[in-house]
Structures are given as structure tokens and as C-alpha cells.
């Protein structure tokens, strides 16, 4: 479904939620943090806040201009909310099907210092491009031992 253009995807999700009596607004509300919570995180000097695209679209489902706009607007919204520059962006979903190299270049051209994907990998200071960084995902099922193993490159 993620390969659908945004309008068709929203229609399909709406149809499924109505059919199975799922309150998608409640799901979204429960899964996201508030702007006040973002502000608390952003005030911590140990935290770096980065943006995603404004609609969290699968970038490969958009034409180039729409993808550029989605990336730029996501950053602009966050910069407005935080009242400071945002220099990093995460690719929505970040898997190999959700973006192409050109989307990383769009973020670079927009002035982002780094772009994060969800492609598993380890960092090598000599060869890792800051536009295409791997993202380590930690979920409820991962143990601290498992996290240590991932951080060590296993």
C-alpha cells in the first residue's frame, strides 16, 4: 500500500479504518508526542532534533517537485515550532522502497547536514556519507544485550 500515491493511500486507509471500525485519529494521537514534548526534548543540549517530510510520504511515490516540497516543508514546520534551524532529516520509513539516492541529494541540496535512512548498517567515519546514514531501531522486543550487539556491528 505504501507504493500508492498519497491521495490514494489516504483513501485506502480511510476505507479500511471505516470498514473495521478503527479510529485512526485516536491511533495517531496515542503514537505521537506533542509539540510541548518536542520543545522539552529540544531544550536538552544532549538532544538533536531533526525533521521528516511534512506529510511523511513515501518519497518514491511522489514526483521530484512534490518530494522536494515535502522535505522542505517538514523542515520549515519544525524550524518554525522550535524557532531555530533544523539541520538533519530522516527519510520517512527509510527502507529501500521508500526513497532513492536522488531524495538524499534533495536533502543535501536543501542544506541539511545529514539524512538518516532505516537501512541497517554500521558507521565507518572514513566511508559513511552523512546523507544516507543508517538508523538503529530499538523496539519493545529488543533487549539491552541485543542493542549492544547492534551497536557493535552484529
Coordinates of N, CA and C in Angstrom, one line a residue:
X1 N 0.8 -1.2 0.0 CA 0.0 0.0 0.0 C 0.9 1.3 0.0
X2 N 2.1 1.2 0.6 CA 2.9 2.4 0.7 C 3.3 2.9 -0.7
X3 N 3.2 2.0 -1.7 CA 3.6 2.5 -3.0 C 2.5 3.3 -3.7
X4 N 1.3 3.4 -3.1 CA 0.3 4.2 -3.7 C 0.6 5.7 -3.6
X5 N 0.1 6.5 -4.6 CA 0.2 7.9 -4.4 C -0.5 8.4 -3.1
X6 N 0.0 9.5 -2.5 CA -0.6 9.9 -1.2 C -2.1 9.9 -1.1
X7 N -2.7 10.5 -2.1 CA -4.2 10.7 -2.0 C -4.9 9.3 -2.0
X8 N -4.4 8.4 -2.9 CA -5.0 7.0 -2.9 C -4.7 6.3 -1.7
X9 N -3.5 6.4 -1.1 CA -3.2 5.8 0.1 C -4.1 6.2 1.3
X10 N -4.3 7.5 1.4 CA -5.2 8.0 2.5 C -6.6 7.5 2.3
X11 N -7.0 7.4 1.0 CA -8.4 6.9 0.8 C -8.5 5.4 1.2
X12 N -7.4 4.7 0.8 CA -7.4 3.2 1.2 C -7.4 3.0 2.7
X13 N -6.6 3.8 3.4 CA -6.5 3.7 4.8 C -7.8 4.1 5.5
X14 N -8.4 5.2 5.0 CA -9.7 5.6 5.5 C -10.8 4.5 5.3
X15 N -10.8 3.9 4.1 CA -11.7 2.9 3.8 C -11.6 1.7 4.8
X16 N -10.3 1.2 4.9 CA -10.1 0.1 5.8 C -10.4 0.4 7.3
X17 N -10.1 1.6 7.7 CA -10.5 2.0 9.1 C -12.0 2.1 9.3
X18 N -12.7 2.6 8.3 CA -14.2 2.6 8.4 C -14.7 1.2 8.4
X19 N -14.2 0.4 7.5 CA -14.7 -1.0 7.4 C -14.5 -1.8 8.7
X20 N -13.4 -1.6 9.4 CA -13.1 -2.4 10.6 C -13.2 -1.6 11.9
X21 N -13.9 -0.5 11.8 CA -14.2 0.4 12.9 C -13.0 0.7 13.8
X22 N -12.0 1.2 13.1 CA -10.7 1.7 13.7 C -10.7 3.2 13.7
X23 N -10.5 3.8 14.8 CA -10.3 5.3 15.0 C -8.9 5.7 14.7
X24 N -8.6 6.0 13.4 CA -7.2 6.3 13.1 C -6.7 7.6 13.7
X25 N -7.6 8.5 14.0 CA -7.1 9.7 14.7 C -6.7 9.4 16.2
X26 N -7.4 8.5 16.8 CA -7.0 8.1 18.2 C -5.7 7.3 18.1
X27 N -5.5 6.5 17.1 CA -4.2 5.7 17.0 C -3.1 6.7 16.8
X28 N -3.3 7.7 15.9 CA -2.2 8.7 15.7 C -1.9 9.5 17.0
X29 N -3.0 9.9 17.7 CA -2.8 10.7 18.9 C -2.0 9.9 19.9
X30 N -2.3 8.6 20.0 CA -1.6 7.8 21.0 C -0.1 7.5 20.6
X31 N 0.2 7.6 19.4 CA 1.5 7.2 18.9 C 2.5 8.4 18.8
X32 N 2.0 9.6 18.9 CA 2.8 10.8 18.6 C 3.1 11.6 19.9
X33 N 4.2 12.3 19.9 CA 4.4 13.2 21.0 C 3.8 14.6 20.7
X34 N 3.6 15.4 21.7 CA 3.1 16.8 21.5 C 4.2 17.8 21.2
X35 N 3.8 18.9 20.7 CA 4.8 20.0 20.4 C 5.5 20.4 21.7
X36 N 4.7 20.4 22.8 CA 5.3 20.7 24.1 C 6.4 19.7 24.5
X37 N 6.1 18.4 24.2 CA 7.1 17.4 24.5 C 8.4 17.6 23.6
X38 N 8.1 17.9 22.3 CA 9.3 18.2 21.4 C 10.1 19.3 22.0
X39 N 9.4 20.4 22.5 CA 10.2 21.5 23.0 C 11.0 21.2 24.2
X40 N 10.5 20.3 25.1 CA 11.3 19.8 26.2 C 12.5 19.1 25.7
X41 N 12.3 18.2 24.8 CA 13.5 17.5 24.2 C 14.5 18.4 23.6
X42 N 14.0 19.4 22.8 CA 14.9 20.3 22.1 C 15.7 21.2 23.0
X43 N 15.1 21.4 24.2 CA 15.8 22.2 25.2 C 17.0 21.5 25.9
X44 N 17.1 20.2 25.7 CA 18.2 19.5 26.3 C 19.4 19.6 25.4
X45 N 20.5 20.0 25.9 CA 21.7 20.2 25.0 C 22.3 18.9 24.5
X46 N 21.8 17.7 25.0 CA 22.3 16.4 24.5 C 21.4 15.9 23.4
X47 N 20.4 16.6 23.1 CA 19.4 16.1 22.1 C 19.5 16.9 20.8
X48 N 19.5 16.3 19.7 CA 19.5 16.9 18.4 C 18.1 16.5 17.7
X49 N 17.4 17.5 17.3 CA 16.1 17.3 16.7 C 16.2 17.4 15.2
X50 N 15.8 16.4 14.5 CA 15.7 16.5 13.0 C 14.3 16.4 12.6
X51 N 14.1 16.7 11.3 CA 12.7 16.7 10.7 C 12.6 15.4 9.9
X52 N 11.3 15.3 9.4 CA 11.0 14.3 8.4 C 10.2 15.1 7.3
X53 N 9.6 14.5 6.4 CA 8.9 15.3 5.4 C 7.5 15.7 6.1
X54 N 6.9 16.7 5.6 CA 5.7 17.3 6.2 C 4.5 16.3 6.2
X55 N 4.4 15.5 5.2 CA 3.3 14.5 5.1 C 3.7 13.1 5.4
X56 N 5.0 12.9 5.7 CA 5.6 11.6 5.9 C 5.2 10.6 4.8
X57 N 5.4 11.1 3.6 CA 5.1 10.4 2.3 C 6.2 9.4 2.0
X58 N 5.8 8.4 1.3 CA 6.8 7.5 0.7 C 7.4 8.3 -0.5
X59 N 8.6 8.8 -0.4 CA 9.1 9.7 -1.4 C 9.1 9.2 -2.8
X60 N 9.3 7.9 -3.0 CA 9.3 7.3 -4.3 C 7.9 7.3 -4.9
X61 N 6.9 7.6 -4.2 CA 5.5 7.7 -4.7 C 5.2 9.1 -5.2
X62 N 6.2 10.1 -5.0 CA 6.0 11.5 -5.4 C 6.8 11.8 -6.6
X63 N 6.4 12.8 -7.3 CA 7.3 13.3 -8.4 C 8.4 14.2 -7.7
X64 N 9.4 14.5 -8.4 CA 10.5 15.2 -7.8 C 10.2 16.5 -7.1
X65 N 9.3 17.3 -7.8 CA 9.0 18.6 -7.1 C 8.2 18.4 -5.9
X66 N 7.3 17.4 -5.9 CA 6.5 17.2 -4.6 C 7.4 16.6 -3.5
X67 N 8.4 15.8 -3.9 CA 9.3 15.3 -2.9 C 10.1 16.4 -2.3
X68 N 10.7 17.3 -3.1 CA 11.4 18.4 -2.6 C 10.6 19.3 -1.7
X69 N 9.4 19.5 -2.1 CA 8.5 20.3 -1.3 C 8.1 19.7 0.0
X70 N 7.9 18.4 0.0 CA 7.6 17.6 1.2 C 8.7 17.7 2.2
X71 N 10.0 17.5 1.7 CA 11.2 17.6 2.6 C 11.3 19.0 3.1
X72 N 11.3 20.0 2.3 CA 11.5 21.4 2.7 C 10.4 21.8 3.7
X73 N 9.1 21.5 3.4 CA 8.1 21.9 4.3 C 8.2 21.2 5.7
X74 N 8.6 20.0 5.7 CA 8.7 19.3 7.0 C 9.8 20.0 7.9
X75 N 10.8 20.4 7.2 CA 11.9 21.1 7.9 C 11.4 22.5 8.4
X76 N 10.7 23.2 7.5 CA 10.2 24.6 7.8 C 9.2 24.5 8.9
X77 N 8.3 23.6 9.0 CA 7.4 23.5 10.1 C 8.1 23.3 11.4
X78 N 9.1 22.4 11.5 CA 9.9 22.2 12.7 C 10.7 23.4 13.1
X79 N 11.3 24.0 12.1 CA 12.1 25.2 12.4 C 11.2 26.3 13.0
X80 N 10.0 26.5 12.5 CA 9.0 27.4 13.0 C 8.6 27.1 14.4
X81 N 8.4 25.8 14.7 CA 8.0 25.4 16.0 C 9.1 25.6 17.0
X82 N 10.3 25.3 16.6 CA 11.4 25.4 17.6 C 12.1 26.7 17.6
X83 N 11.8 27.6 16.6 CA 12.4 28.9 16.4 C 14.0 28.8 16.4
X84 N 14.4 27.8 15.6 CA 15.9 27.6 15.3 C 16.0 26.7 14.1
X85 N 17.2 26.8 13.5 CA 17.5 25.9 12.4 C 17.4 24.4 12.7
X86 N 17.0 23.7 11.7 CA 17.0 22.2 11.8 C 17.8 21.7 10.7
X87 N 18.9 21.0 11.0 CA 19.9 20.7 10.0 C 19.9 19.2 9.6
X88 N 19.0 18.4 10.2 CA 19.0 17.0 9.9 C 17.6 16.5 9.5
X89 N 17.6 15.5 8.6 CA 16.3 15.0 8.2 C 16.3 13.4 8.2
X90 N 15.2 12.8 8.5 CA 15.0 11.4 8.4 C 14.1 11.1 7.3
X91 N 14.5 10.1 6.5 CA 13.6 9.7 5.4 C 12.4 9.0 5.9
X92 N 11.2 9.4 5.6 CA 10.0 8.6 6.1 C 10.1 7.1 5.7
X93 N 9.9 6.3 6.7 CA 10.0 4.8 6.6 C 11.5 4.4 6.4
X94 N 12.2 5.0 5.5 CA 13.6 4.9 5.4 C 14.1 3.5 4.8
X95 N 13.2 2.7 4.4 CA 13.6 1.4 3.8 C 13.9 1.6 2.3
X96 N 14.5 0.6 1.7 CA 14.9 0.7 0.3 C 13.8 1.0 -0.7
X97 N 12.6 0.8 -0.3 CA 11.5 1.0 -1.3 C 10.9 2.5 -1.1
X98 N 11.3 3.2 -0.1 CA 10.7 4.4 0.2 C 11.5 5.6 -0.3
X99 N 12.7 5.4 -0.7 CA 13.5 6.5 -1.2 C 14.5 6.0 -2.3
X100 N 15.0 7.0 -3.0 CA 16.1 6.7 -4.0 C 17.2 7.7 -3.6
X101 N 18.4 7.4 -4.2 CA 19.5 8.3 -4.0 C 19.2 9.8 -4.2
X102 N 18.3 10.0 -5.2 CA 18.0 11.4 -5.5 C 17.3 12.1 -4.4
X103 N 16.6 11.4 -3.5 CA 16.0 12.0 -2.3 C 17.0 12.4 -1.3
X104 N 18.1 11.7 -1.2 CA 19.2 12.1 -0.3 C 19.9 13.3 -0.8
X105 N 20.0 13.4 -2.1 CA 20.6 14.6 -2.8 C 19.7 15.8 -2.6
X106 N 18.4 15.6 -2.6 CA 17.4 16.7 -2.4 C 17.6 17.3 -1.0
X107 N 17.8 16.4 0.0 CA 18.0 16.9 1.3 C 19.4 17.6 1.4
X108 N 20.4 17.1 0.8 CA 21.7 17.8 0.8 C 21.5 19.2 0.1
X109 N 20.9 19.2 -1.0 CA 20.7 20.5 -1.7 C 19.9 21.5 -0.9
X110 N 19.0 21.0 -0.1 CA 18.1 21.9 0.8 C 18.9 22.4 2.0
X111 N 20.2 22.0 2.1 CA 21.0 22.5 3.2 C 21.1 21.6 4.4
X112 N 20.5 20.4 4.4 CA 20.6 19.5 5.5 C 22.0 19.0 5.7
X113 N 22.5 18.9 6.9 CA 23.8 18.4 7.2 C 23.9 16.9 7.1
X114 N 22.7 16.2 7.4 CA 22.7 14.8 7.3 C 21.3 14.3 7.0
X115 N 21.2 13.1 6.5 CA 20.0 12.4 6.1 C 20.1 11.0 6.7
X116 N 19.0 10.6 7.4 CA 19.0 9.3 8.0 C 18.0 8.4 7.3
X117 N 18.4 7.1 7.0 CA 17.6 6.1 6.4 C 17.3 5.1 7.5
X118 N 16.6 4.0 7.1 CA 16.4 2.9 8.1 C 17.1 1.7 7.5
X119 N 18.1 1.9 6.6 CA 18.8 0.8 6.1 C 19.8 0.3 7.1
X120 N 19.8 -0.9 7.6 CA 20.7 -1.4 8.6 C 22.2 -1.4 8.1
X121 N 23.0 -0.8 8.9 CA 24.4 -0.8 8.6 C 25.2 -0.3 9.8
X122 N 26.5 -0.3 9.7 CA 27.3 0.3 10.8 C 28.0 1.5 10.2
X123 N 28.4 2.4 11.0 CA 29.1 3.6 10.6 C 30.6 3.4 10.5
X124 N 31.1 4.0 9.4 CA 32.6 4.0 9.2 C 32.9 5.4 8.9
X125 N 33.7 6.1 9.9 CA 34.0 7.5 9.7 C 34.7 7.8 8.4
X126 N 35.4 6.8 7.8 CA 36.1 7.1 6.6 C 35.2 7.0 5.3
X127 N 34.2 6.2 5.4 CA 33.4 6.0 4.1 C 31.9 6.3 4.2
X128 N 31.4 6.5 5.4 CA 29.9 6.7 5.5 C 29.6 8.1 5.1
X129 N 28.7 8.2 4.1 CA 28.2 9.5 3.7 C 27.1 10.0 4.7
X130 N 27.3 11.3 5.1 CA 26.3 11.8 6.1 C 24.9 11.9 5.5
X131 N 24.8 11.8 4.2 CA 23.4 11.7 3.5 C 23.2 10.3 3.1
X132 N 22.7 9.5 4.0 CA 22.4 8.1 3.8 C 22.8 7.3 5.1
X133 N 22.8 8.0 6.2 CA 23.1 7.3 7.5 C 22.2 6.2 7.8
X134 N 22.6 5.1 8.4 CA 21.7 4.1 8.9 C 21.0 4.6 10.2
X135 N 19.9 4.0 10.4 CA 19.2 4.3 11.7 C 19.0 3.1 12.5
X136 N 19.4 3.1 13.7 CA 19.2 1.9 14.6 C 17.9 2.0 15.2
X137 N 17.1 1.0 15.0 CA 15.7 1.0 15.5 C 15.7 0.0 16.7
X138 N 15.2 0.6 17.8 CA 15.1 -0.2 19.1 C 13.6 -0.2 19.4
X139 N 13.1 -1.4 19.4 CA 11.6 -1.6 19.7 C 11.5 -2.3 21.1
X140 N 10.2 -2.5 21.5 CA 9.9 -3.1 22.8 C 10.5 -4.5 22.9
X141 N 10.7 -5.2 21.8 CA 11.1 -6.6 21.8 C 12.6 -6.7 21.9
X142 N 13.4 -5.6 21.8 CA 14.8 -5.7 21.8 C 15.4 -5.6 23.3
X143 N 16.3 -6.5 23.6 CA 16.9 -6.5 24.9 C 18.1 -5.6 24.9
X144 N 18.6 -5.2 26.0 CA 19.8 -4.4 26.1 C 21.0 -5.1 25.5
X145 N 21.0 -6.4 25.7 CA 22.1 -7.3 25.1 C 22.0 -7.2 23.6
X146 N 20.8 -7.2 23.0 CA 20.6 -7.1 21.6 C 21.0 -5.8 21.1
X147 N 20.7 -4.7 21.8 CA 21.1 -3.4 21.4 C 22.6 -3.3 21.4
X148 N 23.3 -3.8 22.4 CA 24.8 -3.8 22.5 C 25.3 -4.5 21.3
X149 N 24.8 -5.6 20.9 CA 25.2 -6.4 19.7 C 25.1 -5.5 18.5
X150 N 23.9 -4.8 18.3 CA 23.8 -4.0 17.1 C 24.7 -2.8 17.1
X151 N 24.9 -2.2 18.3 CA 25.9 -1.1 18.3 C 27.3 -1.6 18.0
X152 N 27.6 -2.8 18.3 CA 28.9 -3.4 18.0 C 29.1 -3.8 16.5
X153 N 28.0 -3.7 15.8 CA 28.0 -4.0 14.3 C 27.5 -5.4 14.0
X154 N 26.9 -6.1 14.9 CA 26.4 -7.5 14.6 C 25.0 -7.5 14.2

